[in-house]
GROMACS .gro file of C-alpha atoms in nm:
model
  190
    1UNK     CA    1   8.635   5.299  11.856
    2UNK     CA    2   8.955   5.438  11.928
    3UNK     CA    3   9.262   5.216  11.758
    4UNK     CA    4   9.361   5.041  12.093
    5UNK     CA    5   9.021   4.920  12.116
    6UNK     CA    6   9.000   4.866  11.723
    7UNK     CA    7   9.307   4.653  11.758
    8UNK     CA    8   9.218   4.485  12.036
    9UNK     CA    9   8.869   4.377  11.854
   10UNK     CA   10   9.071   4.304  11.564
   11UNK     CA   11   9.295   4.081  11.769
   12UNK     CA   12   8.993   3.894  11.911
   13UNK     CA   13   8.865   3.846  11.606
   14UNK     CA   14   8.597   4.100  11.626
   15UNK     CA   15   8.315   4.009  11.367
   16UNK     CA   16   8.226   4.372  11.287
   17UNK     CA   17   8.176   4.410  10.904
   18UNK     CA   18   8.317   4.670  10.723
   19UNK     CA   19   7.997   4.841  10.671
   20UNK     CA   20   7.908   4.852  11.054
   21UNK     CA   21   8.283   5.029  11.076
   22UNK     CA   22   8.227   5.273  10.877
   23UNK     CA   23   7.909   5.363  10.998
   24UNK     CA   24   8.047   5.429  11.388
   25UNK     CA   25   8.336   5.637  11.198
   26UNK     CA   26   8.059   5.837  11.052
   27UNK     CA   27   7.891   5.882  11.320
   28UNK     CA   28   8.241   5.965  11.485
   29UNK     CA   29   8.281   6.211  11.223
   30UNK     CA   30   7.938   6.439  11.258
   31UNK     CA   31   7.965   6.403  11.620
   32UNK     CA   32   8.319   6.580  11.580
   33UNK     CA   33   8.143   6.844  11.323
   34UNK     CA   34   7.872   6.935  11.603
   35UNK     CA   35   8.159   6.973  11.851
   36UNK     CA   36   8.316   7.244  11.660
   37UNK     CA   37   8.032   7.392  11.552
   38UNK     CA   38   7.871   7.472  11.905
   39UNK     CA   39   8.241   7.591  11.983
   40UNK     CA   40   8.264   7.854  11.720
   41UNK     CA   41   7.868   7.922  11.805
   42UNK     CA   42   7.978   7.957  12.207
   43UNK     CA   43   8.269   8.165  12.112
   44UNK     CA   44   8.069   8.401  11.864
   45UNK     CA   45   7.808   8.445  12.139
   46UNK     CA   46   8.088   8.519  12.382
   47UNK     CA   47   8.238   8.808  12.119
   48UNK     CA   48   7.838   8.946  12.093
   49UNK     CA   49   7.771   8.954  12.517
   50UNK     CA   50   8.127   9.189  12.495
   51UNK     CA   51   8.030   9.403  12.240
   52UNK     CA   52   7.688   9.444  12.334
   53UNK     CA   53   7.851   9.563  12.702
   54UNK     CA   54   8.008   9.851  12.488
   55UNK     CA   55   7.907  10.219  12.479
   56UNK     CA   56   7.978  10.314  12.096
   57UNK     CA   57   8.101  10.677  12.053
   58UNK     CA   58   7.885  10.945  11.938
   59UNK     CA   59   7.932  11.058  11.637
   60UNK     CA   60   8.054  11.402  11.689
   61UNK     CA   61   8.402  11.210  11.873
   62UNK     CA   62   8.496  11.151  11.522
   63UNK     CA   63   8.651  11.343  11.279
   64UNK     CA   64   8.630  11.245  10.927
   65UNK     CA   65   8.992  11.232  10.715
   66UNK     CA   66   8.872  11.506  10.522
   67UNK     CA   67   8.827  11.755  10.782
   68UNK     CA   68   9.146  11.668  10.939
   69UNK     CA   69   9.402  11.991  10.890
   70UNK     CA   70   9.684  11.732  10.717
   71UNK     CA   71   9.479  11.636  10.486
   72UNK     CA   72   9.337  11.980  10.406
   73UNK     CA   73   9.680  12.088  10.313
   74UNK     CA   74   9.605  11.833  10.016
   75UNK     CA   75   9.649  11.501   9.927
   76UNK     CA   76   9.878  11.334  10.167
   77UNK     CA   77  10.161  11.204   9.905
   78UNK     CA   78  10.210  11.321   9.557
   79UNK     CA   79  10.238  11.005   9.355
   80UNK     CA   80  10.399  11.109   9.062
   81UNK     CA   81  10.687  11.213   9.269
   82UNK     CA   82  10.761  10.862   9.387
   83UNK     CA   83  10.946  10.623   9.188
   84UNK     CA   84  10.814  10.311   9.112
   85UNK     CA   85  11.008  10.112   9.324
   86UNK     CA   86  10.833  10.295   9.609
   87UNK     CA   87  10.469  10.294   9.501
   88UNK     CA   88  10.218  10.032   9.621
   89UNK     CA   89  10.051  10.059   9.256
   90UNK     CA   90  10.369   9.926   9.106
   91UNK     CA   91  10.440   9.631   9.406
   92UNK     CA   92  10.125   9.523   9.419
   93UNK     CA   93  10.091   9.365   9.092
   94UNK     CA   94  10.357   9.135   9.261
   95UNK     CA   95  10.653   9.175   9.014
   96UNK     CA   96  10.439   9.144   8.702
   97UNK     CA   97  10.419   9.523   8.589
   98UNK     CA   98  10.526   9.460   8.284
   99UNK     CA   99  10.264   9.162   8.168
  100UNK     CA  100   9.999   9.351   8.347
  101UNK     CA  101  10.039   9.628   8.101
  102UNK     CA  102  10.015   9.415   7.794
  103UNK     CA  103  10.381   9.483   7.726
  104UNK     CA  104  10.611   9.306   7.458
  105UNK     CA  105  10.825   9.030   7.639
  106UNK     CA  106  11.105   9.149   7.394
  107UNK     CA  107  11.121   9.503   7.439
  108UNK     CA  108  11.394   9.658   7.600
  109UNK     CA  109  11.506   9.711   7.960
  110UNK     CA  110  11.481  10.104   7.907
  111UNK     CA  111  11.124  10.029   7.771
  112UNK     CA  112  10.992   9.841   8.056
  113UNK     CA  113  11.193  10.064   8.291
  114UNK     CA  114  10.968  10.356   8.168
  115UNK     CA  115  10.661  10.172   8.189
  116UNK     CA  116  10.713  10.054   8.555
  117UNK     CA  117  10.697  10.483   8.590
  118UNK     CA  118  10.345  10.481   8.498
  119UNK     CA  119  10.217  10.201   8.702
  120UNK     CA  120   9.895  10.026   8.626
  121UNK     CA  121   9.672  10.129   8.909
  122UNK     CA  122   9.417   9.855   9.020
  123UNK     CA  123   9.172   9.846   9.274
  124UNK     CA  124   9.429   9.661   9.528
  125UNK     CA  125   9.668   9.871   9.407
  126UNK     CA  126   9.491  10.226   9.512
  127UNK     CA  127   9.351   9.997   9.854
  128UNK     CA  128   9.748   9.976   9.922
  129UNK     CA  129   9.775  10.368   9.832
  130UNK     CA  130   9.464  10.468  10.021
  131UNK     CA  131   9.649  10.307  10.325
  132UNK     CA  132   9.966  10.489  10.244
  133UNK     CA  133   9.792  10.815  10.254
  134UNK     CA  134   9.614  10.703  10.569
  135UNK     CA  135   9.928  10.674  10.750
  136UNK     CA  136  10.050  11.011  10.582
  137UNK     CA  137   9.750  11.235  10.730
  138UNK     CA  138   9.875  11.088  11.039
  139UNK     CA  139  10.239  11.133  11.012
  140UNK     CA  140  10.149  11.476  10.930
  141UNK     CA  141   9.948  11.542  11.168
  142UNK     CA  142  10.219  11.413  11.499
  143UNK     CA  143  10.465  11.639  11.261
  144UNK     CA  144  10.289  11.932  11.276
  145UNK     CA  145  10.204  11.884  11.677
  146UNK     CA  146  10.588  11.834  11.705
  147UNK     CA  147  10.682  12.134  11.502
  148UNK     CA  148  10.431  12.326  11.753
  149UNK     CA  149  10.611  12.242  12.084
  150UNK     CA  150  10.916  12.485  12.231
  151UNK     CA  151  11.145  12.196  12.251
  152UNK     CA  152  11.094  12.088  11.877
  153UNK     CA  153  11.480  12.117  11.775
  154UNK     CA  154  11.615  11.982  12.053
  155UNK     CA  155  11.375  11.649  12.018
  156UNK     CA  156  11.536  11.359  11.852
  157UNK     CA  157  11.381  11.241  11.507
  158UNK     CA  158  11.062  11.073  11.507
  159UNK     CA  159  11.069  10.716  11.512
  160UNK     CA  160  10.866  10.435  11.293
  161UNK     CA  161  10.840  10.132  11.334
  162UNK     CA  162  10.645   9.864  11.074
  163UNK     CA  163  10.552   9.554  11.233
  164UNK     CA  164  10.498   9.274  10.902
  165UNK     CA  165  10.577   9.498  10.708
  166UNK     CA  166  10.600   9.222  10.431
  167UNK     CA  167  10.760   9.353  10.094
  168UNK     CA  168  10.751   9.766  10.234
  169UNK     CA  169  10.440   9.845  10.068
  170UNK     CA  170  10.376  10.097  10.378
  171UNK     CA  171  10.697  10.207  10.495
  172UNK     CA  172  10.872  10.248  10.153
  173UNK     CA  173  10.684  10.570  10.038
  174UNK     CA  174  10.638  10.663  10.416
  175UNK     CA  175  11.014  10.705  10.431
  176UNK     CA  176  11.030  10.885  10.094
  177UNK     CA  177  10.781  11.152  10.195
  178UNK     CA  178  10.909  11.202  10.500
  179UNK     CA  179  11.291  11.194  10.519
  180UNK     CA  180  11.329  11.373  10.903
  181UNK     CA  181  11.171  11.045  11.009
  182UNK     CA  182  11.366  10.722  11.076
  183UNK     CA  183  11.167  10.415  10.957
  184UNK     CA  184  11.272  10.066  11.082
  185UNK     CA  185  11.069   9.773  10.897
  186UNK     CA  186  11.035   9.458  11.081
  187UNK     CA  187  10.927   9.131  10.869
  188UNK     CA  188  10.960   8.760  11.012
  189UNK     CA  189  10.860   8.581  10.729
  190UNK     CA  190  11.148   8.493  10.446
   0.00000   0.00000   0.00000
């Protein structure tokens, strides 16, 4: 029952017990779950007919980041050279550095100031670093294309642009390794 009808049994004095109400709410309630279900199972069939209607490249398209000639040059950012304002490893422990290297509550500013400078480096935080150099290679990469063209002093600078970029994770070392760049990051959240 829907609550006009409910109501209007109610109002009639509908002699439906309790138990016989809950049992057509139940019933509501699984036929609901099945609903969903065969939607998600529709929608996941619809996802597999696409994909299965898709030629995946060979192989040999793909280069792997290793082979690529900006990451030959080495690895894509020196870390050390970043302060820790600027590297993922120190942000991603989400303002907790300090804690998450066992340090004293009551030491010093100056003390937990050089500790930020050797960041404890978790597995999130070298995911976050790994993604930093992926963007690097790339960077790299368009920069040494550019550098390659006649026109490349009269171009303007290159231009990036970080859509959710969240707390700068990305863009933040981005912009420190390469300073000819201009880096906008875009964030709606507060």
């Amino acid at each position: 029952h829907g609550s006009r009808s409910r109501r209007r049994d109610e109002a009639e004095g509908d002699d439906t017990s309790d138990a016989a109400r809950e049992e057509a709410r139940e019933k509501q309630r699984e036929h609901k779950h099945r609903q969903r279900r065969r939607k998600i199972e529709r929608r996941h069939a619809a996802v597999n007919e696409i994909l299965s209607r898709i030629t995946p490249p060979s192989r040999a398209s793909f280069t792997t980041l290793e082979d690529v000639p900006a990451w030959c040059d080495g690895n894509p950012i020196e870390w050390s050279s970043i302060g820790p304002s600027c590297d993922p490893a120190s942000m991603a422990n989400d303002g907790e550095e300090a804690t998450m290297r066992g340090d004293d509550a009551n030491k010093g500013a100056s003390a937990i100031i050089a500790a930020a400078a050797e960041p404890v480096v978790n597995l999130r935080a070298m995911r976050k670093r790994w993604q930093v150099e992926s963007f690097a290679v790339v960077l790299r990469e368009l920069e040494r294309e550019r550098a390659a063209r006649d026109d490349a002093d009269t171009l303007p600078p290159m231009r990036v642009v970080d859509f959710g970029a969240g707390s700068g994770n990305l863009i933040l070392p981005l912009s420190k390794c390469f300073p000819d760049m201009r880096f906008t990051a875009v964030e709606m959240k507060r």
